[in-house]
C-alpha positions as MATLAB code, in Angstrom:
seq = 'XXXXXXXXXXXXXXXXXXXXXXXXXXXXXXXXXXXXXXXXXXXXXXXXXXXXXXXXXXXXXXXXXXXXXXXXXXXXXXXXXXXXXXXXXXXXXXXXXXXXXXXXXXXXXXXXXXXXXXXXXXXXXXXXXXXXXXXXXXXXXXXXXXXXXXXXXXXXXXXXXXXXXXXXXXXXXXXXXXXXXXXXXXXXXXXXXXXXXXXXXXXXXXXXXXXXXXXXXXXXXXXXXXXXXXXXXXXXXXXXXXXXXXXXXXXXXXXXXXXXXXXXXXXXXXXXXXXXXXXXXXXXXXXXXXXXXXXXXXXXXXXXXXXXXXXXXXXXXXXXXXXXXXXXXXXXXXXXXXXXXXXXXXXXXXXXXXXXXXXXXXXXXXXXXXXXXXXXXXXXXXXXXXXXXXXXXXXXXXXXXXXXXXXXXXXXXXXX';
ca = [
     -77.908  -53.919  114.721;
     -77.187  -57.570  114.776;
     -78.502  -59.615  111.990;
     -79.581  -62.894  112.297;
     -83.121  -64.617  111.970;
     -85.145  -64.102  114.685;
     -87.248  -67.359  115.582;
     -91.145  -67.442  115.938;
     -93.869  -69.569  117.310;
     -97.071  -69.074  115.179;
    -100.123  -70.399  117.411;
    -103.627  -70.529  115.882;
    -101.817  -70.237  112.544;
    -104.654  -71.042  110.717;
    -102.996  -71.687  107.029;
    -100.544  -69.360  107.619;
    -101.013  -65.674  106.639;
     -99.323  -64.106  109.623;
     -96.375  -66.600  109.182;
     -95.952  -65.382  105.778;
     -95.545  -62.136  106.254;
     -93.141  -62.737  109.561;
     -91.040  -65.222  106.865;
     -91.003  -62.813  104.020;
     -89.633  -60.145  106.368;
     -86.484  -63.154  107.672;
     -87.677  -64.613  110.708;
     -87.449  -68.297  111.021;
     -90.669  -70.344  112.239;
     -89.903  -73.492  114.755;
     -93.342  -74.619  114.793;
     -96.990  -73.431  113.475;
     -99.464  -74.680  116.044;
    -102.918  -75.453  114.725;
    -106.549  -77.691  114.604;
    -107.737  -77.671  111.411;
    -105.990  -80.395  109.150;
    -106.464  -78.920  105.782;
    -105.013  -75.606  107.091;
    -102.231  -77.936  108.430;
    -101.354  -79.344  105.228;
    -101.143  -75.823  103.523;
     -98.753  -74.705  106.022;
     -96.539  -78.088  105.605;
     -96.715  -77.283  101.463;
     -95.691  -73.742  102.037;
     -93.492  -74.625  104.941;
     -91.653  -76.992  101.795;
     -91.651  -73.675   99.492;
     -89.597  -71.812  101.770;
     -87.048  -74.756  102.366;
     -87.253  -75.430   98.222;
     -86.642  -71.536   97.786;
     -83.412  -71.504  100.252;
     -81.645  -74.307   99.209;
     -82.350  -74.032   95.269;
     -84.871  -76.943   94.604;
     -87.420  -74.465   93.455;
     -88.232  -77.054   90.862;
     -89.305  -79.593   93.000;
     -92.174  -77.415   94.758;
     -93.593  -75.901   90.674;
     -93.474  -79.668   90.116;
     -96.001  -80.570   92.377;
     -97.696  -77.605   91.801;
     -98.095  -79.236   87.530;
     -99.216  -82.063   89.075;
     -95.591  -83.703   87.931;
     -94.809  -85.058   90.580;
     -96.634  -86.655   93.977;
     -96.593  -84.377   97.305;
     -94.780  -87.418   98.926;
     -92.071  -87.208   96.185;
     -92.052  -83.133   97.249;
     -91.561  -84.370  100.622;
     -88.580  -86.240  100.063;
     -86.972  -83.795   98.868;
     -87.218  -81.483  102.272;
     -86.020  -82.809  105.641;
     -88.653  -84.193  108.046;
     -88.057  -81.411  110.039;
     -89.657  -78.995  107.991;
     -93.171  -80.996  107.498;
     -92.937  -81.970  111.382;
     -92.959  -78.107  112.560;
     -96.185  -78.015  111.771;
     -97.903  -79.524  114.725;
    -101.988  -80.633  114.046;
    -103.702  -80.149  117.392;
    -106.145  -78.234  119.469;
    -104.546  -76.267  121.879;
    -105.581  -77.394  125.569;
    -104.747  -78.108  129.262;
    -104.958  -81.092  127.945;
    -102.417  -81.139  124.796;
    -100.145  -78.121  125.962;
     -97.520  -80.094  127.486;
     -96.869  -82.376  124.538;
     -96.940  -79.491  122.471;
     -94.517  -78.102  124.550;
     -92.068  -81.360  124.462;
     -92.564  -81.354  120.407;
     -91.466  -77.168  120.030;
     -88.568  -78.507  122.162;
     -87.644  -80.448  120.428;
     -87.727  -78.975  117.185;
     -85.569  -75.587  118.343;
     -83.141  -77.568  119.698;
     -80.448  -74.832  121.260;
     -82.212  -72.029  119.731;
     -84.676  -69.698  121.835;
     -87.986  -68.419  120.969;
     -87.494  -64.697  120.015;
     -91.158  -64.210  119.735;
     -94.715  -65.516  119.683;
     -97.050  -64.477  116.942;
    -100.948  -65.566  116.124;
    -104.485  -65.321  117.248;
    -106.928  -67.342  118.670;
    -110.189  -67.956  116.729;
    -112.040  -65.141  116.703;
    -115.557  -65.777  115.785;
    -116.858  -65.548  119.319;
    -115.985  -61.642  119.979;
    -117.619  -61.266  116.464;
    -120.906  -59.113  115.961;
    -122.290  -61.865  114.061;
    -120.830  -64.761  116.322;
    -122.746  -62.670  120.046;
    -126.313  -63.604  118.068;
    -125.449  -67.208  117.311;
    -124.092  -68.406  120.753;
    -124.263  -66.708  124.079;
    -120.390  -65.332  124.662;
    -119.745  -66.930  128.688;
    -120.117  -70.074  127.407;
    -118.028  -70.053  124.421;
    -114.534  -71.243  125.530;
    -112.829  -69.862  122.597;
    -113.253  -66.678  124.804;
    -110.481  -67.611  126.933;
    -108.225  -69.091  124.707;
    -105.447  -66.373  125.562;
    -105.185  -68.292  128.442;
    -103.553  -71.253  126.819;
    -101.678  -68.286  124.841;
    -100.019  -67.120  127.795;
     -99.296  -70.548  128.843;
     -96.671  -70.291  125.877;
     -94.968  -67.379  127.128;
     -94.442  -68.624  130.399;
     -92.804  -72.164  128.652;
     -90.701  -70.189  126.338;
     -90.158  -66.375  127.356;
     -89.845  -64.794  124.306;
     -88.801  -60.804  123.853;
     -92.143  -59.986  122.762;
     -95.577  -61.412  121.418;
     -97.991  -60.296  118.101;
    -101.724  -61.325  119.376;
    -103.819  -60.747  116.506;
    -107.406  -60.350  116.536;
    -111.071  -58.978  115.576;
    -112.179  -55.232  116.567;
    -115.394  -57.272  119.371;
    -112.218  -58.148  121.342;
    -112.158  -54.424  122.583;
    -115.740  -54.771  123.295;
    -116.709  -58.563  124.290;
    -119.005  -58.354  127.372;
    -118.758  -54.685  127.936;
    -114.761  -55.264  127.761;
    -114.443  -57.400  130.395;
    -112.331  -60.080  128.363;
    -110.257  -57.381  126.907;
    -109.453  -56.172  130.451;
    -108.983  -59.820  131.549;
    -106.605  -60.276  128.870;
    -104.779  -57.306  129.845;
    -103.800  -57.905  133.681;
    -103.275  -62.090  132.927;
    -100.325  -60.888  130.313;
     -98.829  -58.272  132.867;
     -99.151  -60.560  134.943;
     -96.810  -63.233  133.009;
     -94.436  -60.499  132.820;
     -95.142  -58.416  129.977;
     -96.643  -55.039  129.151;
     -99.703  -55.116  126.290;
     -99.964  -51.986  123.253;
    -102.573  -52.220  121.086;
    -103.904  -50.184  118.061;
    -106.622  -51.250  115.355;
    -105.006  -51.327  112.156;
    -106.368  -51.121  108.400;
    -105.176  -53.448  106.203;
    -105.215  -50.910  103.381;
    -103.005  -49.127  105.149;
    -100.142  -51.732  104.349;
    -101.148  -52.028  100.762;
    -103.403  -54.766  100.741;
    -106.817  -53.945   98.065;
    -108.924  -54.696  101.478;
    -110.934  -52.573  103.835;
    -110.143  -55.260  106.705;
    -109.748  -53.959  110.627;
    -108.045  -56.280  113.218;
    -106.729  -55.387  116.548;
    -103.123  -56.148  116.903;
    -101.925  -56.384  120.334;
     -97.758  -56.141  120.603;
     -96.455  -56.754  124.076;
     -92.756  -57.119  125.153;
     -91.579  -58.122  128.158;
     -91.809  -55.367  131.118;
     -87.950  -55.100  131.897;
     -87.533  -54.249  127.796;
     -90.639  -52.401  127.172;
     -90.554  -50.755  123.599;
     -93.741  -49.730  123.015;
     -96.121  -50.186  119.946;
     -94.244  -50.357  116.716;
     -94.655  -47.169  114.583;
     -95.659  -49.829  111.716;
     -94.385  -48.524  108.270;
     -98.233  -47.783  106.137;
     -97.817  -48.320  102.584;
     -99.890  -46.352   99.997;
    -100.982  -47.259   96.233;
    -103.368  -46.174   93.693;
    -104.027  -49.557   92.408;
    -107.591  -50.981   93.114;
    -109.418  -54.603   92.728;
    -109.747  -54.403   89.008;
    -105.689  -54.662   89.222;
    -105.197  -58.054   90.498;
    -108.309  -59.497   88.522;
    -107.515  -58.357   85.023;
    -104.496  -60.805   84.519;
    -106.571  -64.139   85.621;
    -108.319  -66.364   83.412;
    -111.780  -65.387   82.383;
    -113.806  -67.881   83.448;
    -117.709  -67.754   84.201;
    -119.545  -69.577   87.006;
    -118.541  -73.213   87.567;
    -115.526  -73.294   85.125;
    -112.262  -73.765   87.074;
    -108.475  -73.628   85.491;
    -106.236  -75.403   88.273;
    -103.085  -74.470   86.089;
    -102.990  -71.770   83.893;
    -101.107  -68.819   82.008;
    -101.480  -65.195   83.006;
    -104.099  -63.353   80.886;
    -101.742  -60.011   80.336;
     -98.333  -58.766   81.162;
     -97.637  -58.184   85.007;
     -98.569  -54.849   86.415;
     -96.662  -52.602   88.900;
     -98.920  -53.357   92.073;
     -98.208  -57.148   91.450;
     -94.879  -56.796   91.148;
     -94.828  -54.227   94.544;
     -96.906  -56.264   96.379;
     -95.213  -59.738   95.660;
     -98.427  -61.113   94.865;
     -96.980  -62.055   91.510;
     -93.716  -63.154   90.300;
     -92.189  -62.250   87.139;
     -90.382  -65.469   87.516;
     -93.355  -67.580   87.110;
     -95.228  -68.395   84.295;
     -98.208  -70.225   85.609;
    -100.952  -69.747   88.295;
    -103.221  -72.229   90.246;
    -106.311  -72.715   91.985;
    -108.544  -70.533   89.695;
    -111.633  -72.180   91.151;
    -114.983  -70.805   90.819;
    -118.833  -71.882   92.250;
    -121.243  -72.684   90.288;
    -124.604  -70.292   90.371;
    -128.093  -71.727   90.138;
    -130.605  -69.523   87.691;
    -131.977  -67.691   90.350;
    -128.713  -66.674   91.607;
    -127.530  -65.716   88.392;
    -130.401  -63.649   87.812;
    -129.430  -61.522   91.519;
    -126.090  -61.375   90.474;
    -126.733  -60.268   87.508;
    -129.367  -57.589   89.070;
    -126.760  -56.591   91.688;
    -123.941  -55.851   89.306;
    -125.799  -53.381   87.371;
    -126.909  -51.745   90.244;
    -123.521  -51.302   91.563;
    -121.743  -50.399   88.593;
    -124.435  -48.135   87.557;
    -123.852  -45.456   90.687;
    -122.148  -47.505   93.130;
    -125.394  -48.756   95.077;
    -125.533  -51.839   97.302;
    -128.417  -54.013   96.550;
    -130.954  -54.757   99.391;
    -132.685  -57.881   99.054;
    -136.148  -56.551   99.521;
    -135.666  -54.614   96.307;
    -135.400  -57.563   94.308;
    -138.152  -58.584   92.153;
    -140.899  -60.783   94.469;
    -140.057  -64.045   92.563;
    -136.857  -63.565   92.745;
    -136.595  -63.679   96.776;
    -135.736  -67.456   97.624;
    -135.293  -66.303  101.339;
    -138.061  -65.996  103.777;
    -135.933  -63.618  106.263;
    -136.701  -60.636  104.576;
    -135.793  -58.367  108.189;
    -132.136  -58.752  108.456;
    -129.210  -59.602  106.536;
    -130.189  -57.558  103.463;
    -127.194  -56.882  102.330;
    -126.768  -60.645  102.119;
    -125.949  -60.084   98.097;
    -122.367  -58.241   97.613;
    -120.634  -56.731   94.738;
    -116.626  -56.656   95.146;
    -115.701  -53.146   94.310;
    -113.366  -53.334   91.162;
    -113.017  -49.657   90.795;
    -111.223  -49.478   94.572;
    -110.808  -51.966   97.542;
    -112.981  -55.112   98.597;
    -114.769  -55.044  101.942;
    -113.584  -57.709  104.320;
    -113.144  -61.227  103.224;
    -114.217  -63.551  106.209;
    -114.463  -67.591  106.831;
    -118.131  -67.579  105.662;
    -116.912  -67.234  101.940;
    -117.001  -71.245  102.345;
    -121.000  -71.420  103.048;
    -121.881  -69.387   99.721;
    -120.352  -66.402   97.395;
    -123.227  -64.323   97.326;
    -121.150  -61.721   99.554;
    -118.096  -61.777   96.859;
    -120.257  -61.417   93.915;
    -117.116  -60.540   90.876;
    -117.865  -56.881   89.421;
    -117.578  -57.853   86.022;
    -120.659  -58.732   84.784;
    -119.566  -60.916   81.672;
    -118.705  -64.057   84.086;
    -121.908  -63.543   86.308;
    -120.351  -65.115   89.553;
    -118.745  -64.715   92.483;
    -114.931  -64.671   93.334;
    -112.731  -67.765   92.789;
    -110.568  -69.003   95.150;
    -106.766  -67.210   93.434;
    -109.204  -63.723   93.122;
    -109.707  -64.404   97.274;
    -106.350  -65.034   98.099;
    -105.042  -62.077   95.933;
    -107.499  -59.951   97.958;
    -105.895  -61.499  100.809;
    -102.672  -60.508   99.652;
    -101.417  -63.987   99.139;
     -98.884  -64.654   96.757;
     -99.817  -67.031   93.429;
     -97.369  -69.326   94.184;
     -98.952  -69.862   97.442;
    -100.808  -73.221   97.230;
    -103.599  -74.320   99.672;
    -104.517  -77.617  100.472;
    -108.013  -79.126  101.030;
    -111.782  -78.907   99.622;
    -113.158  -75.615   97.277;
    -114.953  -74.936  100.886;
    -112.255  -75.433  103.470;
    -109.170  -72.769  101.322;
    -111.954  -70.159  101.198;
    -112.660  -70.906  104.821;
    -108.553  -70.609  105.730;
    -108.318  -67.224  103.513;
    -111.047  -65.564  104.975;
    -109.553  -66.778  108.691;
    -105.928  -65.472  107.361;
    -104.034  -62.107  108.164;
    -103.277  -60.633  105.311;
     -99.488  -61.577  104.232;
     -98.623  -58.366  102.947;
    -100.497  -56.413  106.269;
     -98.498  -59.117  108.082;
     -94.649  -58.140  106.634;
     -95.402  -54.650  107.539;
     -95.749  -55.896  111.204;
     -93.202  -57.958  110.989;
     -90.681  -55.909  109.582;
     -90.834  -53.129  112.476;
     -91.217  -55.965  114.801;
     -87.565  -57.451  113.965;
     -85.607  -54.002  113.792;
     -87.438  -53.801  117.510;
     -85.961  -57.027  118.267;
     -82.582  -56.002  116.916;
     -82.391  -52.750  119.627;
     -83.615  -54.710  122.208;
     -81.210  -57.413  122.109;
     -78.197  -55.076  120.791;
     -78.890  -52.701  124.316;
     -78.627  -55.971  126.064;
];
């Protein structure tokens, strides 16, 4: 097989989780597309990681981490190039071309092996169908502007990631839609829903990942490599700092000696001594006192705590019909249930099993359930990093894909 790094586009990249795992596995990004700003400024600190880590100045990226030095002083120390691949805009009829003229310019002579990412998903969402009717949300046809990018750059193959609703948005219309418009750009569309706990992440998270390669080098869906492991939730919490609701530790020491998941996984590094963003909510009485109720419940015999079986004065709500699992114990003993974007609103559907600290998940205990790595730094407000992990692919899920993806690659282009 020929080795070399296969290049990427990551559109919708959100702050990066897909890219991660498609960088971990040796392909090299030109350009991370995205909206949100925060998310853009963790992928321009991560994008300066993987520079740092390549060209040993390592030091410079744990310094800004200490808070020794500024992030313009982290900047300096990376070429422009690196910050300016990530490109902060909405993708539209309207943008698209200059977005175009900017990847250009950033690959230079180099092609586009593939495009990877996935437009927001919210709208083919159960919960997203009750809040807004789905014809006139136009982030239902956002694989339009997708395919607008492989007809600029005509890549071997694409990774369209997604949420199961996709399959079944308006009776599967869009799915079907989707279909036919990427044949019709040239390329033949496999799809499979896919576990994340089947590539070792501590999550019980389904997305639909749609692989399609171009229709005169059609290879299929990748026979993705599944990962097993005995380790569960209580395994990547144990070695954090203790801390109880409202306390935060933006730098601090690991707890205990690394454990064999960690070091599997990547999440942790025996390298590194330190860990960041251990950022926790505070919890009002009332809270406290559900959270409190809900724990012992669950680590009792394992039961899920409907509201309506709280005490009367402890129900705050007045929807007392729906939503009544609205109060959520992470299961410590085995894998969390999905982490999604609402984690910024509230915690009271990440509620920490360990009754001791009485609160819900801090923001390193989400990203290790995401599968991030601790030296993985996000940018932006408490609310807006648990808003870009729940939105994230899960790195590790992510370097399972990627990894069958390139030794795809690598036949396709060695039969050529």
């Amino acid at each position: 097989m020929t080795k070399r790094n296969y290049t990427f586009i990551d559109l919708f990249a959100g702050c990066g989780g897909l890219s991660e795992g498609f960088v971990q596995a040796g392909f090299l990004p030109i350009a991370h597309v995205e909206m949100n700003n925060e998310a853009c400024e963790t992928l321009r600190t991560r994008s300066c990681y993987h520079y740092c880590c390549s060209h040993n100045k390592e030091k410079f990226y744990f310094d800004y981490l200490k808070g020794s030095i500024s992030r313009d002083d982290l900047f300096k120390n990376v070429p422009s190039r690196i910050t300016k691949s990530v490109i902060n805009a909405e993708i539209s009829d309207s943008s698209v071309d200059e977005i175009f003229r900017q990847i250009h310019t950033l690959a230079g002579k180099k092609s586009i092996d593939l495009i990877i990412g996935g437009p927001p998903c919210q709208a083919y969402s159960l919960l997203g169908r009750h809040n807004k009717k789905m014809e006139d949300d136009p982030r239902t046809l956002l694989y339009l502007q997708y395919g607008k990018f492989l007809k600029e750059f005509n890549p071997a193959g694409f990774v369209f990631e997604n949420v199961p609703g996709l399959l079944s948005a308006k009776k599967g219309e869009h799915f079907k839609n989707l279909q036919i418009y990427f044949k019709s750009l040239g390329y033949e569309v496999h799809y499979k829903m896919l576990t994340a706990s089947d590539y070792g992440v501590l999550q019980e998270r389904h997305r639909l990942i749609i692989v399609g390669w171009k229709s005169d080098c059609d290879l299929g869906y990748p026979n993705f490599k599944t990962q097993t492991t005995k380790a569960v939730v209580n395994d990547i919490l144990s070695d954090l700092p203790k801390l109880k609701a409202g306390e935060s530790r933006e730098i601090a020491e690991y707890e205990s000696p690394i454990n064999q998941y960690l070091v599997e996984s990547g999440i942790r590094s025996e390298k590194e001594s330190f860990v960041t963003q251990n950022i926790t909510r505070p919890v009002n009485a009332n809270d406290a006192q559900i959270y409190e109720f809900a724990i012992k419940l669950w680590n009792k015999n394992r039961s899920r705590l409907k509201y309506t079986d709280l005490p009367v004065e402890l129900r705050s709500q007045k929807n007392e019909s729906s939503f009544l699992d609205r109060f959520k114990v992470v299961n410590g003993e085995g894998k969390s249930h999905t982490l999604v974007a609402h984690m910024s609103k509230d915690g009271h559907y990440y509620i920490h099993p360990d009754i001791k600290y009485c609160r819900s998940i801090s923001v390193r205990e989400a990203a290790r359930l995401q599968s991030f790595p601790d030296n993985f730094y996000f940018e932006g407000s408490r609310s807006s990093i648990f808003k870009q992990i729940g939105n994230a692919v899960p790195p590790l899920m992510a370097k399972s894909i990627a990894e069958s993806i390139n030794e795809m690659i690598c036949l396709q282009k060695d039969v050529k």
